[in-house]
Structure formats: structure tokens, C-alpha cells
Tab-separated table of C-alpha atoms in Angstrom:
chain	number	residue	atom	x	y	z
A	1	MET	CA	65.704	21.609	-71.434
A	2	ILE	CA	66.588	20.968	-67.811
A	3	VAL	CA	65.212	17.887	-66.041
A	4	LEU	CA	65.110	18.711	-62.333
A	5	LEU	CA	65.357	15.644	-60.109
A	6	PRO	CA	64.786	15.161	-56.402
A	7	PRO	CA	67.795	13.947	-54.419
A	8	SER	CA	67.758	10.718	-52.438
A	9	GLU	CA	68.408	10.019	-48.790
A	10	THR	CA	70.605	7.091	-49.808
A	11	LYS	CA	73.917	7.957	-51.443
A	12	HIS	CA	76.886	6.082	-52.786
A	13	PRO	CA	79.767	6.293	-50.290
A	14	GLY	CA	83.295	7.412	-50.981
A	15	GLY	CA	84.415	8.990	-54.195
A	16	ASP	CA	87.463	9.761	-56.295
A	17	GLY	CA	87.117	13.524	-56.512
A	18	PRO	CA	88.817	16.215	-54.413
A	19	SER	CA	87.247	17.507	-51.204
A	20	LEU	CA	84.238	19.814	-51.391
A	21	SER	CA	84.786	23.195	-53.049
A	22	LEU	CA	81.666	25.308	-52.761
A	23	ASP	CA	83.148	27.831	-55.185
A	24	ALA	CA	83.329	25.134	-57.867
A	25	LEU	CA	79.602	24.330	-57.749
A	26	SER	CA	77.104	25.676	-60.261
A	27	TYR	CA	74.889	28.618	-59.281
A	28	PRO	CA	77.387	30.584	-57.161
A	29	GLU	CA	74.610	32.843	-55.886
A	30	LEU	CA	73.671	29.933	-53.599
A	31	THR	CA	77.149	29.715	-52.035
A	32	PRO	CA	76.454	31.798	-48.888
A	33	LEU	CA	73.640	29.543	-47.667
A	34	ARG	CA	75.492	26.407	-48.752
A	35	ALA	CA	78.420	27.494	-46.575
A	36	GLU	CA	76.152	28.203	-43.603
A	37	LEU	CA	74.476	24.805	-43.847
A	38	VAL	CA	77.754	22.918	-44.207
A	39	ASP	CA	79.136	24.638	-41.119
A	40	GLU	CA	75.950	23.929	-39.169
A	41	LEU	CA	75.938	20.245	-40.115
A	42	VAL	CA	79.592	19.777	-39.201
A	43	GLU	CA	79.024	21.464	-35.825
A	44	LEU	CA	75.826	19.495	-35.202
A	45	ALA	CA	77.622	16.210	-35.921
A	46	ALA	CA	79.674	16.732	-32.762
A	47	ASP	CA	76.516	16.121	-30.697
A	48	THR	CA	75.269	12.673	-31.666
A	49	SER	CA	71.941	12.912	-29.837
A	50	ALA	CA	71.053	16.347	-31.166
A	51	CYS	CA	72.096	15.359	-34.677
A	52	SER	CA	69.991	12.210	-34.571
A	53	ARG	CA	66.948	14.196	-33.460
A	54	ALA	CA	67.372	16.945	-36.038
A	55	LEU	CA	67.917	14.574	-38.944
A	56	GLY	CA	65.523	11.821	-37.827
A	57	LEU	CA	68.218	9.159	-37.598
A	58	SER	CA	68.068	5.832	-35.815
A	59	ALA	CA	70.958	4.308	-33.881
A	60	ALA	CA	71.718	2.163	-36.941
A	61	GLN	CA	72.212	5.272	-39.084
A	62	HIS	CA	75.043	6.900	-37.163
A	63	VAL	CA	77.281	6.510	-40.196
A	64	GLU	CA	75.286	9.447	-41.577
A	65	ILE	CA	76.519	11.595	-38.686
A	66	GLU	CA	80.089	10.582	-39.481
A	67	ARG	CA	79.543	11.620	-43.087
A	68	ASN	CA	78.300	15.038	-42.024
A	69	ALA	CA	81.255	15.482	-39.680
A	70	ALA	CA	83.592	14.885	-42.644
A	71	LEU	CA	81.781	17.124	-45.160
A	72	CYS	CA	84.719	19.455	-45.716
A	73	ASP	CA	87.359	16.749	-46.119
A	74	ALA	CA	85.597	13.724	-47.643
A	75	PRO	CA	86.158	12.710	-51.277
A	76	THR	CA	83.512	13.717	-53.766
A	77	LEU	CA	81.543	12.245	-56.654
A	78	ALA	CA	79.555	13.909	-59.413
A	79	ALA	CA	76.061	14.565	-58.076
A	80	ILE	CA	74.440	12.287	-60.654
A	81	ASP	CA	76.690	9.453	-59.454
A	82	ARG	CA	76.332	10.260	-55.753
A	83	TYR	CA	72.586	9.788	-55.440
A	84	THR	CA	71.098	6.321	-55.507
A	85	GLY	CA	67.721	4.654	-54.947
A	86	VAL	CA	64.622	3.878	-56.988
A	87	LEU	CA	64.571	6.940	-59.247
A	88	TYR	CA	68.283	6.831	-59.983
A	89	ASP	CA	68.168	3.083	-60.611
A	90	ALA	CA	65.461	3.685	-63.233
A	91	LEU	CA	67.400	6.586	-64.734
A	92	ASP	CA	70.464	4.291	-64.940
A	93	ILE	CA	72.722	6.860	-66.553
A	94	ALA	CA	75.661	4.430	-66.508
A	95	SER	CA	73.946	2.231	-69.102
A	96	LEU	CA	73.484	5.030	-71.659
A	97	THR	CA	75.751	5.276	-74.654
A	98	ARG	CA	78.598	7.769	-74.361
A	99	VAL	CA	76.792	10.332	-76.513
A	100	ALA	CA	73.470	9.906	-74.715
A	101	ALA	CA	75.145	10.054	-71.300
A	102	SER	CA	76.904	13.285	-72.249
A	103	ARG	CA	73.600	14.744	-73.359
A	104	ALA	CA	71.958	13.596	-70.111
A	105	ARG	CA	74.663	15.103	-67.916
A	106	ALA	CA	74.130	18.440	-69.636
A	107	ARG	CA	70.388	18.337	-68.996
A	108	LEU	CA	70.062	16.866	-65.517
A	109	ALA	CA	69.932	18.914	-62.325
A	110	VAL	CA	69.180	17.954	-58.725
A	111	GLY	CA	67.347	19.879	-56.013
A	112	SER	CA	69.173	19.493	-52.697
A	113	ALA	CA	68.414	20.504	-49.124
A	114	LEU	CA	72.132	21.157	-48.535
A	115	PHE	CA	73.240	22.617	-51.864
A	116	GLY	CA	69.980	24.058	-53.233
A	117	LEU	CA	70.509	23.288	-56.888
A	118	LEU	CA	73.193	21.161	-58.522
A	119	ARG	CA	74.085	20.228	-62.069
A	120	ALA	CA	74.811	16.587	-62.789
A	121	ASP	CA	78.603	16.957	-62.793
A	122	ASP	CA	78.929	19.115	-59.678
A	123	HIS	CA	81.131	17.194	-57.244
A	124	ILE	CA	79.752	16.673	-53.740
A	125	PRO	CA	80.495	14.459	-50.720
A	126	ALA	CA	78.031	12.033	-49.167
A	127	TYR	CA	75.816	13.847	-46.645
A	128	ARG	CA	72.547	13.650	-44.774
A	129	LEU	CA	70.051	16.517	-44.794
A	130	SER	CA	66.455	16.225	-45.939
A	131	ALA	CA	64.101	19.003	-47.007
A	132	THR	CA	62.008	18.364	-43.902
A	133	SER	CA	64.967	18.424	-41.472
A	134	LYS	CA	64.898	21.170	-38.846
A	135	LEU	CA	68.311	22.335	-37.716
A	136	PRO	CA	68.445	23.518	-34.082
A	137	GLY	CA	67.742	27.216	-33.599
A	138	GLN	CA	67.130	27.823	-37.303
A	139	PRO	CA	64.037	28.477	-39.439
A	140	ALA	CA	62.702	25.763	-41.729
A	141	LEU	CA	64.910	24.995	-44.713
A	142	SER	CA	62.175	26.177	-47.074
A	143	THR	CA	62.218	29.584	-45.357
A	144	ARG	CA	65.980	29.798	-45.736
A	145	TRP	CA	66.215	28.546	-49.324
A	146	ARG	CA	63.341	30.303	-51.082
A	147	PRO	CA	64.827	33.834	-51.212
A	148	LEU	CA	67.918	32.471	-52.994
A	149	LEU	CA	66.687	29.374	-54.798
A	150	GLU	CA	63.526	30.718	-56.401
A	151	PRO	CA	65.313	33.555	-58.250
A	152	ALA	CA	67.969	31.066	-59.386
A	153	LEU	CA	65.317	28.739	-60.772
A	154	VAL	CA	63.535	31.611	-62.504
A	155	ARG	CA	66.802	32.559	-64.217
A	156	VAL	CA	67.263	28.979	-65.400
A	157	ALA	CA	63.686	28.831	-66.699
A	158	ALA	CA	64.173	32.080	-68.605
A	159	HIS	CA	66.536	30.262	-70.954
A	160	GLU	CA	65.438	26.619	-70.886
A	161	LEU	CA	62.293	24.593	-70.338
A	162	VAL	CA	62.357	23.026	-66.860
A	163	VAL	CA	60.686	19.655	-66.269
A	164	ASP	CA	60.271	19.498	-62.492
A	165	LEU	CA	60.282	15.951	-61.133
A	166	ARG	CA	60.923	16.951	-57.500
A	167	SER	CA	58.728	15.705	-54.678
A	168	GLY	CA	56.584	18.194	-52.778
A	169	SER	CA	58.995	18.771	-49.917
A	170	TYR	CA	61.868	19.585	-52.269
A	171	ALA	CA	59.702	21.702	-54.552
A	172	SER	CA	58.825	23.770	-51.466
A	173	LEU	CA	62.488	24.812	-51.129
A	174	GLY	CA	62.184	26.769	-54.353
A	175	ARG	CA	58.966	26.973	-56.300
A	176	LEU	CA	58.812	27.377	-60.049
A	177	PRO	CA	55.181	27.772	-61.159
A	178	ASP	CA	55.954	27.814	-64.888
A	179	ALA	CA	57.829	24.509	-64.903
A	180	VAL	CA	56.392	21.368	-66.475
A	181	ARG	CA	55.136	19.352	-63.492
A	182	VAL	CA	54.667	15.578	-63.496
A	183	ASP	CA	52.448	13.312	-61.393
A	184	VAL	CA	52.064	9.538	-61.573
A	185	VAL	CA	48.728	7.758	-61.090
A	186	SER	CA	47.719	4.116	-61.321
A	187	GLU	CA	44.517	3.123	-63.098
A	188	ASN	CA	42.404	0.062	-62.287
A	189	SER	CA	40.500	-1.911	-64.904
A	190	ASP	CA	37.344	0.001	-63.904
A	191	GLY	CA	39.045	3.322	-64.579
A	192	LYS	CA	39.498	4.277	-60.934
A	193	ARG	CA	42.765	6.125	-60.328
A	194	THR	CA	44.986	6.508	-57.298
A	195	VAL	CA	48.169	8.492	-56.809
A	196	VAL	CA	51.258	6.288	-56.944
A	197	SER	CA	53.466	6.780	-53.901
A	198	HIS	CA	56.677	4.727	-53.675
A	199	PHE	CA	56.859	3.540	-57.263
A	200	ASN	CA	56.245	6.991	-58.698
A	201	LYS	CA	60.013	7.413	-58.307
A	202	ALA	CA	60.639	4.570	-60.726
A	203	HIS	CA	58.268	5.991	-63.335
A	204	LYS	CA	59.758	9.475	-62.960
A	205	GLY	CA	63.204	7.941	-63.323
A	206	ARG	CA	62.169	6.287	-66.583
A	207	LEU	CA	60.758	9.559	-67.875
A	208	ALA	CA	63.934	11.374	-66.834
A	209	ARG	CA	66.019	8.844	-68.750
A	210	VAL	CA	63.981	9.341	-71.912
A	211	LEU	CA	64.018	13.132	-71.668
A	212	ALA	CA	67.649	13.470	-70.695
A	213	SER	CA	68.936	11.306	-73.528
A	214	THR	CA	66.618	12.248	-76.399
A	215	ARG	CA	68.087	13.964	-79.436
A	216	SER	CA	65.020	16.203	-79.533
A	217	GLU	CA	65.045	19.651	-77.924
A	218	PRO	CA	61.545	20.047	-76.463
A	219	ASP	CA	60.519	23.559	-75.493
A	220	THR	CA	56.901	22.975	-74.464
A	221	ALA	CA	54.988	20.612	-72.200
A	222	ALA	CA	53.278	19.189	-75.285
A	223	ALA	CA	56.644	18.290	-76.802
A	224	VAL	CA	57.745	16.663	-73.517
A	225	ALA	CA	54.568	14.576	-73.499
A	226	THR	CA	55.166	13.513	-77.102
A	227	ILE	CA	58.686	12.274	-76.295
A	228	GLY	CA	57.362	10.240	-73.375
A	229	ARG	CA	54.596	8.730	-75.489
A	230	ARG	CA	57.034	7.745	-78.220
A	231	ALA	CA	58.932	5.829	-75.534
A	232	GLY	CA	55.773	3.867	-74.716
A	233	MET	CA	54.566	5.857	-71.724
A	234	ARG	CA	50.949	6.833	-71.326
A	235	ILE	CA	50.951	10.554	-70.625
A	236	GLU	CA	48.063	12.998	-70.356
A	237	ARG	CA	48.553	16.742	-70.475
A	238	GLU	CA	46.639	19.681	-69.070
A	239	GLY	CA	48.576	22.863	-69.682
A	240	ASN	CA	52.008	22.453	-68.092
A	241	HIS	CA	50.863	19.555	-65.920
A	242	LEU	CA	51.624	16.039	-67.164
A	243	THR	CA	50.123	12.880	-65.695
A	244	VAL	CA	51.842	9.561	-66.252
A	245	VAL	CA	49.205	6.816	-66.109
A	246	VAL	CA	50.331	3.293	-65.211
A	247	PRO	CA	48.359	0.055	-64.713
A	248	ALA	CA	47.356	-0.664	-61.112
């Protein structure tokens, strides 16, 4: 099983790994576009105004431009340690036992606007590029990624069940119709339901933690739902679509 996570805009700074080596990343078929995007971001970082517009940055976020300028030389961290925020706080891989953490690192992957698809231990620098960013003079990132990323995802899914926890914008970079998809809804006392927005990341993070560290080897959506329920989550299933139901 592979648990496919969205990235986060916020990232831990620094690192103790060597500078970026695209050839060392998983899924080498994605290297050509990775290299193009890295070069484009480094070049764009030389024009602060254009970079701010393309990446949707405020004046207070210019450190992100500096990070992009240093992409080729900055120290790296494992992807699972680089990303931060609500989902990754709930996943909290650092608090797992050594055995469970090893199991989680083998199962976790991250969809990325810059790198396409990463495994948990792929080493990357801090960067700023969102799925909705529009680089000057270039097509949308979804247009650029799909021809490479979708075949890569299909090859992964041919061997392992994929539980896709990506948000819509990141799922659009490479679609995988046969993956197990997960939504989060809140339910009022009268039974009325609404889609959870911000805090859906926390609930997906909790589900990711359970799935990544379980000793079970689920190979169907039904088995995924069972693991979540055993962990105390309320999960409904319709085919390959799971709905996590939380109190309003």
C-alpha cells in the first residue's frame, strides 16, 4: 500500500543532507520536467516582482524567493521531514516507534508541484511552488505534469493499492481514477453534513498515520476502511470512495 499525501506550502528550513540531486530521487522518469522546473524557479527568483506575482507571495514572504534561488545548493531533508503544517502535525511520524516509523517511511509518498512524486525518504531542499502557480510563459503545471505523472502513478498502482489523500489541485497534476479516494465531512446532530475544509487536513493526517504504521497489508478500499474504523474513525465506503465522518 502507498499512502499518497499532498505537500504543504510551509516547510521546515535548512537540513543536514547534501544539495539536491535529481538523479537520486525516486521515479527517474520524472527527472526531465523536474530539471526544467528547478531551472525556471531559480531564474525567476532573480526577478523579485515577477516571482512574487507568479507564486502569489506577499512582501513578508520574500524568504521563499531566496529559497528558490538556492534550490541547487541548499541542504536537503527527507521529504517526510521537510513538509510541515496541519496534516503533517497529525501524521506526527517522529512520535512513531522505530519499527512503525520504518514501515511508514516505506509506505508514504508525496505529490509535489516541483518534483511530481516523491517517496518519504527522497531528499529535497525547501522550495515554493504550488499546484496552482503559473510560471511566466509556460502552460499550467497540470498540463505539464500529466503526461509524465499519470503513467508513473498507474505503474505504482499496478503493484500496490494507492490511498490518495491529495487535495484537488494536486490530484489534477496526475489523476489516478482507481485509487482509494478520501473525503472528510462533518455531521450535525440533525444529520446534516458539510464538507470539512481546513480541518480535513488533520483528519487525513490521522488516517495517514494509522494506515502508514499498521502491520496489516490492505489491498482493497474495504480493508482500508476497516483499519480506520479499528482506530476509532467513523468511515463510510462506496466503492473506492471513503468518507470520514466527524462531529460538527
